[in-house]
Coordinates of C-alpha atoms (C1' of nucleotides) in Angstrom, one line a residue:
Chain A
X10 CA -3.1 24.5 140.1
X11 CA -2.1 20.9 141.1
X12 CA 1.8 21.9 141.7
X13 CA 2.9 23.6 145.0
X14 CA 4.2 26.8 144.8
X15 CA 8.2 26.8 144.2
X16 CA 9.3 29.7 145.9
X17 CA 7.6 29.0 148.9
X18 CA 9.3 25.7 148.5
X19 CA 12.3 26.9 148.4
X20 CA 12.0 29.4 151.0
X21 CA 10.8 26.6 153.2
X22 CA 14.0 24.3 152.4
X23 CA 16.4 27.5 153.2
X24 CA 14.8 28.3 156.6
X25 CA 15.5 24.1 157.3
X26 CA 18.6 24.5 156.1
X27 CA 19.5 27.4 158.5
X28 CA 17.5 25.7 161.6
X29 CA 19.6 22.3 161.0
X30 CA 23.4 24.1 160.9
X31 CA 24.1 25.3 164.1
X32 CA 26.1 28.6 163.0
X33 CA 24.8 31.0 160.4
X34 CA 25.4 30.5 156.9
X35 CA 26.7 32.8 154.1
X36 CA 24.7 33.6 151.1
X37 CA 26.4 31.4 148.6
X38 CA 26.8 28.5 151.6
X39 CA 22.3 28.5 151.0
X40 CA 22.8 28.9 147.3
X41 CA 25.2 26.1 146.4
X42 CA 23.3 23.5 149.2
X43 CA 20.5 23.7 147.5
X44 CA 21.4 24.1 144.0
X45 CA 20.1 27.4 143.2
X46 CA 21.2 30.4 142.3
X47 CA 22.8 33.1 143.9
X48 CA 20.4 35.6 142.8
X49 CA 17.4 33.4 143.5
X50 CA 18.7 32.8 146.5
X51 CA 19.1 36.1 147.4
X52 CA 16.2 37.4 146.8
X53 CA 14.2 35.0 148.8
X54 CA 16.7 35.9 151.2
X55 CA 16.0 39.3 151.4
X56 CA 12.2 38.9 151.4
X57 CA 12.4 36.4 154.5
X58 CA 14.6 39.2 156.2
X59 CA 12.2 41.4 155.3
X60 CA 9.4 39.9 157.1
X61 CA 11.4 38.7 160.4
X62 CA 12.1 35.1 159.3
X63 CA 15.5 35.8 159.2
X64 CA 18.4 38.0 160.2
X65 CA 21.9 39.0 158.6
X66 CA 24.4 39.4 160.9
X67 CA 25.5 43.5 159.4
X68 CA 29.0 42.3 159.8
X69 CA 29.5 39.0 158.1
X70 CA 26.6 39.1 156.0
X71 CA 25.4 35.5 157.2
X72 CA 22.3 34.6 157.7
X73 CA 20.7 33.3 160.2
X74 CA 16.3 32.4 162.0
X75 CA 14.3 35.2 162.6
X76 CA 12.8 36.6 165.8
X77 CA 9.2 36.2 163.7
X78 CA 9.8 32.4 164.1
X79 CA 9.6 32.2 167.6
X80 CA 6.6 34.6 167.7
X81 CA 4.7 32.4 165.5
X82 CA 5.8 29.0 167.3
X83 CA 4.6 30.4 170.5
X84 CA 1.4 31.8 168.2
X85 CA 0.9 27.9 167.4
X86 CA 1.4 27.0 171.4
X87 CA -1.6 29.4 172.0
X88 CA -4.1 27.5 169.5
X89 CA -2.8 24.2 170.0
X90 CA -6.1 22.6 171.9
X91 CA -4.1 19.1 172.7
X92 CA -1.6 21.2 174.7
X93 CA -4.2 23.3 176.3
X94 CA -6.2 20.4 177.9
X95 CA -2.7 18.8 179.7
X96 CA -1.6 21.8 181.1
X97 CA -3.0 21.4 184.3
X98 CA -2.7 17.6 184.0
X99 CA 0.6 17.3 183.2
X100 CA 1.4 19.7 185.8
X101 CA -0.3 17.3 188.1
X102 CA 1.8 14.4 187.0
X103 CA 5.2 16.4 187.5
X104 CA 4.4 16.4 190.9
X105 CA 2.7 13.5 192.1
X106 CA 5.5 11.6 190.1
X107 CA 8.3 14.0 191.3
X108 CA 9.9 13.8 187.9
X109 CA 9.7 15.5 184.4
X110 CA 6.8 15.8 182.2
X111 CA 6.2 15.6 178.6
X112 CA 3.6 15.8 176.2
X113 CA 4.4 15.0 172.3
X114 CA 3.1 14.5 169.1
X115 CA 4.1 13.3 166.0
X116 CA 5.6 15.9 163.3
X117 CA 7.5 14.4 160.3
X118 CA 9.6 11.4 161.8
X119 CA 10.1 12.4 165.0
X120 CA 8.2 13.3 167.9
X121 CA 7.7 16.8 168.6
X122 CA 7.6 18.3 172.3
X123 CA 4.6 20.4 172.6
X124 CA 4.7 20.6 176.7
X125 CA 7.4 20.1 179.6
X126 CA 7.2 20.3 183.1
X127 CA 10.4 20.6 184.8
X128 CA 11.1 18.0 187.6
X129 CA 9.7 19.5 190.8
X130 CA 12.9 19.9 192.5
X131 CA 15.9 22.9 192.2
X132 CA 17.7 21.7 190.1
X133 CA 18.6 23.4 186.9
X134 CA 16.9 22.2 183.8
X135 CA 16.4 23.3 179.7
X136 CA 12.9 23.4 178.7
X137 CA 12.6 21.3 175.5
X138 CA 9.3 22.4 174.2
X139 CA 10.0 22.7 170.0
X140 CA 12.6 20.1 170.7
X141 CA 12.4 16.7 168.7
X142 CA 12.8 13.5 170.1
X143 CA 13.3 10.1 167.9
X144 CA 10.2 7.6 167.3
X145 CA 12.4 3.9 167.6
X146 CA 13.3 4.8 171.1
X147 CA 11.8 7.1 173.4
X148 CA 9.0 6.0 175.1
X149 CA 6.3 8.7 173.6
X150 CA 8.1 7.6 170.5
X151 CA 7.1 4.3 170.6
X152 CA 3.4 4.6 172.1
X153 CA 2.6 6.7 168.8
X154 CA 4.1 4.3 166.9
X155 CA 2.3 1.8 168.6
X156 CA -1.2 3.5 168.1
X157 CA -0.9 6.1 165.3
X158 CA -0.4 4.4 162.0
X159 CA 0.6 7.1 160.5
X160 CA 3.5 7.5 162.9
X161 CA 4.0 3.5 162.5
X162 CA 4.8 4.2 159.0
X163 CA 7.4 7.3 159.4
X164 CA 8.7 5.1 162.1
X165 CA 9.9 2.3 159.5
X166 CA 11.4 5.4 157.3
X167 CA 13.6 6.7 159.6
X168 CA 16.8 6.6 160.6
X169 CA 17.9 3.5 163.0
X170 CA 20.7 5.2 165.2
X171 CA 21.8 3.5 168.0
X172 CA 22.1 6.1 170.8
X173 CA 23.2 3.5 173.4
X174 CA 23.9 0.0 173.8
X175 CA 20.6 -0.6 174.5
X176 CA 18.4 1.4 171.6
X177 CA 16.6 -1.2 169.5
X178 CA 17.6 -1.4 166.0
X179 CA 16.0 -4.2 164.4
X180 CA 13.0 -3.8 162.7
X181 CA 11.5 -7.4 164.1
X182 CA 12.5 -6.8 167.8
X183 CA 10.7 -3.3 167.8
X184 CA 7.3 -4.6 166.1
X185 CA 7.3 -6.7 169.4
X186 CA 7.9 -4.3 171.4
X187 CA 4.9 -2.4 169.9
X188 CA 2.9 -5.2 170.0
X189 CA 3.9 -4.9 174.0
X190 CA 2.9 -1.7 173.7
X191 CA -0.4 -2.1 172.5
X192 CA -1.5 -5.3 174.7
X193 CA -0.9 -3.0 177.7
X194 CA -1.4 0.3 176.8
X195 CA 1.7 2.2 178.0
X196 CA 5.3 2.2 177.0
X197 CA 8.6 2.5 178.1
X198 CA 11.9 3.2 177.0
X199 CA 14.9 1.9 179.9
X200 CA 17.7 3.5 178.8
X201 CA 17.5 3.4 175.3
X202 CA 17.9 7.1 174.4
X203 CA 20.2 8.4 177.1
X204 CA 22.6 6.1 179.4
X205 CA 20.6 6.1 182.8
X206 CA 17.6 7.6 181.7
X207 CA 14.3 6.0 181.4
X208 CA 10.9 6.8 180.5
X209 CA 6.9 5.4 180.4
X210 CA 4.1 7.3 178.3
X211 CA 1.1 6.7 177.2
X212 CA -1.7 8.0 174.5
X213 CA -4.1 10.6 174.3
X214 CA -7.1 10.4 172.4
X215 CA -9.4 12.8 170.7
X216 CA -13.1 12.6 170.8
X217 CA -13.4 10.5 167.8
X218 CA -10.8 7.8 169.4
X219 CA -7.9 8.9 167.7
X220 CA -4.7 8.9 168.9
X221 CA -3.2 12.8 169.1
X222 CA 0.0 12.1 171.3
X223 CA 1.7 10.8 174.1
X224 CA 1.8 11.9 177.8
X225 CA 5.0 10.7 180.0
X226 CA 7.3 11.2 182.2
X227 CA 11.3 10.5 182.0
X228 CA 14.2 10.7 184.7
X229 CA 17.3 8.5 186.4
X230 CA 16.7 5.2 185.6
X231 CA 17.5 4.2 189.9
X232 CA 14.3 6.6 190.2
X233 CA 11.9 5.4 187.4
X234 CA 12.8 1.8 187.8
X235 CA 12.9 -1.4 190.0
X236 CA 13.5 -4.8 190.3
X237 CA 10.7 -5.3 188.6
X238 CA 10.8 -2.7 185.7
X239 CA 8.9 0.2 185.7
X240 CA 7.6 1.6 188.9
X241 CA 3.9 0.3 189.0
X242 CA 3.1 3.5 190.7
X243 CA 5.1 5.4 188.0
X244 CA 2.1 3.8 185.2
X245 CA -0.5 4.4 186.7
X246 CA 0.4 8.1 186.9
X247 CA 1.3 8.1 183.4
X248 CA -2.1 6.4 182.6
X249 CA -4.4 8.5 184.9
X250 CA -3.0 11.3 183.4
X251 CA -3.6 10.6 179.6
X252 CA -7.1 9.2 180.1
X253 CA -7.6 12.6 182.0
X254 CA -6.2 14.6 179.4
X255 CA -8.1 12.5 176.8
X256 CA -11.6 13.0 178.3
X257 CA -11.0 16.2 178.3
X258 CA -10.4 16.3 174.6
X259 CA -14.5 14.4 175.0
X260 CA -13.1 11.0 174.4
X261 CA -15.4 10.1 176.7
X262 CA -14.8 7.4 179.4
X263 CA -13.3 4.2 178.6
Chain B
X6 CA 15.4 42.5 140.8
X7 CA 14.0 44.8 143.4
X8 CA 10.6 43.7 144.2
X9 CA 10.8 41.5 146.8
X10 CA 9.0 37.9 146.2
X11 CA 5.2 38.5 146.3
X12 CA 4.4 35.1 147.0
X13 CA 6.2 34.8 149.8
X14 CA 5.2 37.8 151.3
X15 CA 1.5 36.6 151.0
X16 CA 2.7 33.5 152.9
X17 CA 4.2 35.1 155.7
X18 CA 0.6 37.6 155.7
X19 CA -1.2 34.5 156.0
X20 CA 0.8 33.4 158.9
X21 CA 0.7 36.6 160.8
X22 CA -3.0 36.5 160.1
X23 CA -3.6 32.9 161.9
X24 CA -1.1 33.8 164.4
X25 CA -3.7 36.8 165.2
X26 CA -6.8 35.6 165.1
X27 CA -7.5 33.1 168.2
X28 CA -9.3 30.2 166.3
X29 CA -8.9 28.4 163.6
X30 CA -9.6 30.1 160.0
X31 CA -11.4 29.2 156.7
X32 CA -10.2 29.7 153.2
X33 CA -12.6 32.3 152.4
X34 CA -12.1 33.7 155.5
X35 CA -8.2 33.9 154.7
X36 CA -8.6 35.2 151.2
X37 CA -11.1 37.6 151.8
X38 CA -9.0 39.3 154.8
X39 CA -6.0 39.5 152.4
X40 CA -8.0 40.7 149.2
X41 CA -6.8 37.5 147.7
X42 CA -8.5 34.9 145.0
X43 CA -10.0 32.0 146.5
X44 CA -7.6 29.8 144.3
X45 CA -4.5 31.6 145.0
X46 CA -4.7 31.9 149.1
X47 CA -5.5 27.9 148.2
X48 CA -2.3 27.7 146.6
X49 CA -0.1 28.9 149.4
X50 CA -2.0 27.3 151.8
X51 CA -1.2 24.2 150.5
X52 CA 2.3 24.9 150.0
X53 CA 2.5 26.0 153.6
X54 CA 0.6 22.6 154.9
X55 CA 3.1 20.1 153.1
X56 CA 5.9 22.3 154.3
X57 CA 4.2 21.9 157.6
X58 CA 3.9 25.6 158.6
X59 CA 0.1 25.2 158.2
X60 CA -2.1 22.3 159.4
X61 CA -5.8 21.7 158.7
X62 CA -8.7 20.5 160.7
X63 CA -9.3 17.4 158.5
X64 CA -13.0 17.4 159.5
X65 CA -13.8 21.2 159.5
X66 CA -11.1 22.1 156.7
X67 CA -10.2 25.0 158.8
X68 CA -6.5 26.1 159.0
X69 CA -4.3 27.2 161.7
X70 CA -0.9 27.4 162.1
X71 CA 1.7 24.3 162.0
X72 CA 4.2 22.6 164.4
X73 CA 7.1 23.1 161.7
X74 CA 6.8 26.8 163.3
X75 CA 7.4 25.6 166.9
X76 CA 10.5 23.6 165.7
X77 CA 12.0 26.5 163.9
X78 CA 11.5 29.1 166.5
X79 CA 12.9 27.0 168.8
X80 CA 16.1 26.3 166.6
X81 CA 16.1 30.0 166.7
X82 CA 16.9 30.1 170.3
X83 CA 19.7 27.4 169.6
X84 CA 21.5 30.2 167.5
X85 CA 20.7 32.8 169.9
X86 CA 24.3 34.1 170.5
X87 CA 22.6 36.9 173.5
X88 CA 20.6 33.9 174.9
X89 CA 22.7 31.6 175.2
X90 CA 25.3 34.1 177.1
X91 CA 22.8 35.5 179.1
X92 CA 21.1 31.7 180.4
X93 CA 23.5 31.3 183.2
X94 CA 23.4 34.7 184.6
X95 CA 19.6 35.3 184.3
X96 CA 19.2 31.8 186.6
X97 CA 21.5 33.6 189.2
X98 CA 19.1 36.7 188.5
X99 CA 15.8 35.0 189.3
X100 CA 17.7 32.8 192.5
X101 CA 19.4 35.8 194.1
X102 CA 16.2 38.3 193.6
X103 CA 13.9 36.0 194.3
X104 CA 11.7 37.5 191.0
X105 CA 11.1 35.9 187.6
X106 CA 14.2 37.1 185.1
X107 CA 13.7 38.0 181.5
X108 CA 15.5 38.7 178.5
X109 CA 13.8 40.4 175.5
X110 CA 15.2 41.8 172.5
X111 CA 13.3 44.0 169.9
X112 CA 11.4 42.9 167.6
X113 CA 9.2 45.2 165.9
X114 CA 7.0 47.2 167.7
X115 CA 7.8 45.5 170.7
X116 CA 9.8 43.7 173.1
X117 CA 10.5 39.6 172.0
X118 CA 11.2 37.9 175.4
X119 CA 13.6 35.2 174.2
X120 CA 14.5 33.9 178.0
X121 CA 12.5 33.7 180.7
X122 CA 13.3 32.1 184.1
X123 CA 10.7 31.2 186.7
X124 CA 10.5 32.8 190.4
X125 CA 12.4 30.5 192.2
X126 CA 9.0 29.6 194.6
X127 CA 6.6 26.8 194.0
X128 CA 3.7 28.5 192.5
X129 CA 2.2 27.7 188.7
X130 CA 4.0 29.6 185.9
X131 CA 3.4 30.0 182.3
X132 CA 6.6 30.4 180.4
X133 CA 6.7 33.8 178.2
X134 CA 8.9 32.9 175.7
X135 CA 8.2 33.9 172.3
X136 CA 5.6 36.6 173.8
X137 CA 5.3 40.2 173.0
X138 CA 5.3 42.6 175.6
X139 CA 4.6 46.9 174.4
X140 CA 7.8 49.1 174.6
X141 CA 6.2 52.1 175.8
X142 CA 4.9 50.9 179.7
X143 CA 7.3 47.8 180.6
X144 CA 11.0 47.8 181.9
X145 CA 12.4 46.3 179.0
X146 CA 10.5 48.3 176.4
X147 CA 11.3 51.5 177.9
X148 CA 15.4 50.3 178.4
X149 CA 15.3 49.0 175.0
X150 CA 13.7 52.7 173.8
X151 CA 16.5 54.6 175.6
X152 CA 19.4 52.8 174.4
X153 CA 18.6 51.5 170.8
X154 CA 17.6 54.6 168.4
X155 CA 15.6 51.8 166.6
X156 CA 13.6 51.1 168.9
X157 CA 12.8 54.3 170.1
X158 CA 11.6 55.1 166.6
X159 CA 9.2 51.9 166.7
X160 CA 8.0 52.9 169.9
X161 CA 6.9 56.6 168.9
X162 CA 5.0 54.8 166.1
X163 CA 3.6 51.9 168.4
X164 CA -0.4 52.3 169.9
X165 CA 0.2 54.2 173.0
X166 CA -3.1 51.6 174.6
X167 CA -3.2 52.5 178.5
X168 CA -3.4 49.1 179.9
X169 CA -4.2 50.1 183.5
X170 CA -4.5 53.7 185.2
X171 CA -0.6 54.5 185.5
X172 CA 0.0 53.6 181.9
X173 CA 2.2 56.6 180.7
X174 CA 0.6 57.4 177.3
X175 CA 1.6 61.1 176.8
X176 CA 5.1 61.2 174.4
X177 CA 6.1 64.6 176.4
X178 CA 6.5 62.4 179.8
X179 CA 7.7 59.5 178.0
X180 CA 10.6 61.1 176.6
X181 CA 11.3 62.4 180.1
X182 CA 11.0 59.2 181.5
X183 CA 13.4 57.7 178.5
X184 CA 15.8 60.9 179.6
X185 CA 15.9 59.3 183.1
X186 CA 16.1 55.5 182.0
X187 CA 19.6 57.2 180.2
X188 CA 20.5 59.2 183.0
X189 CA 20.4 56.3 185.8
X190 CA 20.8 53.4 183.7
X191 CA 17.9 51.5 184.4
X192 CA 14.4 51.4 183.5
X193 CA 11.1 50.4 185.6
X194 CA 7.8 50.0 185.2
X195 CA 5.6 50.6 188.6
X196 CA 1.9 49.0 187.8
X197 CA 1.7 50.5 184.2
X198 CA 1.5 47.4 182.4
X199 CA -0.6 45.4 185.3
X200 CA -1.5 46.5 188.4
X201 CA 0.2 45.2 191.3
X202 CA 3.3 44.3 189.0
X203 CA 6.4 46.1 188.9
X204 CA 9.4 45.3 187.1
X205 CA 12.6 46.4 186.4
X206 CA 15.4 46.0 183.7
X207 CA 18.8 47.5 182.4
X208 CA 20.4 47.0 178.9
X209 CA 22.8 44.9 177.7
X210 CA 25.9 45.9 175.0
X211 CA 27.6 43.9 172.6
X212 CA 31.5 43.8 171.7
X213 CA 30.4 47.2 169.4
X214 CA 28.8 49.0 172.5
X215 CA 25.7 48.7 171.0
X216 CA 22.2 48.1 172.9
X217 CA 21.2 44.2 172.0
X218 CA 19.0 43.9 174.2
X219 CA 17.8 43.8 178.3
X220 CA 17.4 42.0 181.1
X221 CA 15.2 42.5 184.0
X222 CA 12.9 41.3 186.7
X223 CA 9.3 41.6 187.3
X224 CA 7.3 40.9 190.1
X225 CA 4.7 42.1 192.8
X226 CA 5.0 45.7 193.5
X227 CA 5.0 45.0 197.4
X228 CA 8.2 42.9 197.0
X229 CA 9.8 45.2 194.1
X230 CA 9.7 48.4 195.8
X231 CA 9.6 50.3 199.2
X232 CA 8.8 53.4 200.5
X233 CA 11.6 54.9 198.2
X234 CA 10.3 53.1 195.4
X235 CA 12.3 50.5 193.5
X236 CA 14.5 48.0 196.0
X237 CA 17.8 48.9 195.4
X238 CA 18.9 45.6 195.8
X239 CA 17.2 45.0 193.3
X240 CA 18.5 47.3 190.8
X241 CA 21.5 46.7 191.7
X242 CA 21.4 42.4 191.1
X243 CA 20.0 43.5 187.5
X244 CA 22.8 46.2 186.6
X245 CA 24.9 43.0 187.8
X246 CA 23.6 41.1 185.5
X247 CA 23.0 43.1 182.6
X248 CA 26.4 44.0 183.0
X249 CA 27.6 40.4 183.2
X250 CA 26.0 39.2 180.1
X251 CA 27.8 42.0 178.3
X252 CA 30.6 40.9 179.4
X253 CA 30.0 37.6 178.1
X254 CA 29.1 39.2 175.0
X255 CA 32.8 41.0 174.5
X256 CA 31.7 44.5 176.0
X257 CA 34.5 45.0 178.3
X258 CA 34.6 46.4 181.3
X259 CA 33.0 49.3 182.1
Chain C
dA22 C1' 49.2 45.0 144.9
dC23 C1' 47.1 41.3 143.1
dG24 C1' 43.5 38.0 142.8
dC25 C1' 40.2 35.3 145.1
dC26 C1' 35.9 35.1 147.5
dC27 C1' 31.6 36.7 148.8
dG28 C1' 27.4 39.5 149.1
dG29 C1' 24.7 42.0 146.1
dT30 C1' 22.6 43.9 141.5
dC31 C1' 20.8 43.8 136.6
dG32 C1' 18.1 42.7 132.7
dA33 C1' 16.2 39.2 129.5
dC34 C1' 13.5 35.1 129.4
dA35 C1' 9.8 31.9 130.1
dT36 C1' 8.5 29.6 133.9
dT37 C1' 5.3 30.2 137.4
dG38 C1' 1.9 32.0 140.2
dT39 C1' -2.4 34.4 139.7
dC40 C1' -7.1 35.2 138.7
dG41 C1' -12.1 34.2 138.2
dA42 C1' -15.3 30.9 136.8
dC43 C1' -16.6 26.5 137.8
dC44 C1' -17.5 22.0 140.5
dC45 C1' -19.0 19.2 144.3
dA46 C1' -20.2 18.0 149.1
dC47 C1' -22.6 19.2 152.9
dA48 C1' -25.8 21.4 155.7
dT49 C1' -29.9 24.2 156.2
dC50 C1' -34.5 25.2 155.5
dA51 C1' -38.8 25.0 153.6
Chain D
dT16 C1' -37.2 15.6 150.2
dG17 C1' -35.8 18.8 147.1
dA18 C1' -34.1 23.7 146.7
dT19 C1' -30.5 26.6 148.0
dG20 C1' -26.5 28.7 150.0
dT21 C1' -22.1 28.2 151.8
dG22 C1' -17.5 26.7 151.8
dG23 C1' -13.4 24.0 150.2
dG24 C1' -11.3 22.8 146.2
dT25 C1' -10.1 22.6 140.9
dC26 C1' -9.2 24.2 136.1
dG27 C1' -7.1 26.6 132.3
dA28 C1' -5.6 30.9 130.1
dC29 C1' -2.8 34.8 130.7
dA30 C1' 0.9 37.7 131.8
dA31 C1' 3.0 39.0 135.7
dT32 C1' 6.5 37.1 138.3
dG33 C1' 10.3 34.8 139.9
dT34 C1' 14.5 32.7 137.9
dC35 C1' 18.9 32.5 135.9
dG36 C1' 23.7 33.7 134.7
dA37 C1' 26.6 37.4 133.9
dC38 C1' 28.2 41.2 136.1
dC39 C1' 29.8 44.7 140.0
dG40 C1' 32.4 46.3 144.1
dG41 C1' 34.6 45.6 148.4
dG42 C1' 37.2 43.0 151.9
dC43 C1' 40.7 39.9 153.0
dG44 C1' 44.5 36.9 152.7
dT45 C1' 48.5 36.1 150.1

DNA sequence: ACGCCCGGTCGACATTGTCGACCCACATCA
DNA sequence: TGATGTGGGTCGACAATGTCGACCGGGCGT
């Protein structure tokens, strides 16, 4: 049977379709995106409605996720063994760096946020775990980029937005910048995704040497940075905490 | 055409069934569970890894679930109309009780925590969201079971498991117990889920007057109750708050 | 009151997923 | 080192299955 399944297909596209437009959609809004018909439509409708993937609001009749999807994307938090090792590592790097913690890896063209520890201070913050975050200019974005070529090659396919006056756009300029990346072994992003924001990560490996994702940290730009770029004390956080989270995935020492 | 779509279906057993079980599953191990053939639980498998739901150990060709999952179910929170009302009002929850603040819906035979805030203290956390929690010994489950007929219904079918020694697990004293959650307006749950915890919750109405969902705190039973039992402080910040995300929500005034 | 739009249903058709036997790689064990 | 069992993956025939387009019925705006 060399052909995927169609239906599943399909049912896959329609539950993208719903996560990507932020309100819920009507029957026929799903049917005529994707070209299908309304009773095909419907019935892989009902069946994901059925089993929790999605809901119909009784009174409009739109549709919209399911509860079920959140239960199984925490399901995949629980088994994921890259985001069990940083736990306590990550946490550790939240506070001794007194800002924000991430750890990502790469999903489709983009980097997906498997961890976050809030910035240890009051302040009132969103948790991004599920949240994606582009390759071209975030600084986990670019360390798997750097060292995952797989990620390399997504990285060329997608989308070049310029987020602010600073976000790298040319092709050239960014191989550089990954070829930085590489000779030093950490990378940063100042400013490139969000005006006054900056971030440093760096990879994790697995125990055959592979890279699995990126460890960092991100917050103001007057905190992360000075005169001289990145906080030196700011890297070797970073750094300590990915070669700590990498032995524990029995990379071994390096 | 009745019959919902049997392939899907399958699918979204297969899900369910790595979402159980802890570690990683085989093939044979997946289509024997499911009384399926070998070449058909291939099949969807398959179709579920290039969709992303599924991923696959590449070196033990053992399957567990995907990060496509984690994305969804958190763009599932995006839409979250009761979440999204009920974010700023459970942080004032959690800072003015001094107790973690959650907001769970049902969702099958259970309790869906969609929000969660942290107790507003320094110690480690694990964020609940996406987690089940049983409707028959918790303050949410037994609010929910009071207020929404449908979950009382899932709840006299749900496994009555005693998780510690106060566990109500007779249906006599839990419809008493129900009759008093109704009565008062509030539901708690004094060290019959864990021992030492206590919690406490009230529901929350939509523009219809219909039970969506509740919120509540939870905490250490020396901090959560007195000699009376529950603080009523502490009942009281939660009524405020259920009350206040209603509200929101287009309840009205009660 | 009319007509449009939308969610939902029905039945015929053939596309599509299903089944079970088969294959190959790897690891185990004698 | 060869026999052997296990486990992931493939193949092709069959018919069950999902798909399509036409068809309802209600709600809403005109």
């Amino acid at each position: 049977m060399p052909g995927p399944i169609q239906s599943l297909e399909r049912a896959a596209a329609i539950l993208r379709l719903l996560a990507g437009g932020e309100r819920r959609l009507g029957l026929s809004d799903v049917a005529s995106s994707l070209g299908l018909a309304k009773g095909t439509t419907h019935g892989i409708l009902r069946t994901l409605q059925q089993e929790g993937f999605v809901e119909q609001d009784p009174v409009s009749g739109k549709y919209q996720l399911g509860a079920e999807l959140l239960r199984l994307g925490n399901s995949y938090l629980d088994v994921h063994e890259l985001r069990a090792r940083a736990l306590v590592w990550t946490d550790d790097l939240a506070r001794s760096s007194g800002e924000a913690a991430y750890l990502g890896v790469l999903h489709q063209q983009g980097v997906l946020i498997v961890h976050h520890v809030f910035r240890p201070d009051d302040s009132r913050q969103v948790l991004e775990v599920g949240a994606m975050q582009p390759l071209h200019c975030t600084a986990l974005g670019k360390v798997l980029s750097a060292f995952d070529p797989v990620a390399h090659s997504e990285a060329a396919e997608a989308e070049w937005t310029a987020l602010t006056a600073r976000t790298l756009t040319d092709p050239a300029l960014f191989e550089e910048e990954l070829a930085l990346v590489r000779a030093r072994g950490w990378g940063a992003d100042l400013e490139e995704t969000w005006d006054g924001v900056a971030s440093v990560a760096a990879p994790v490996y697995d125990r055959r040497r592979m890279p699995v994702g990126a460890v960092g940290v991100t917050g103001a730009v007057e905190r992360v940075c000075d005169a001289e770029g990145v906080r030196s004390r700011l890297v070797a956080a970073v750094r300590d905490c990915a070669r700590a989270v990498s032995r524990d995935l029995g990379a071994g020492r390096f």
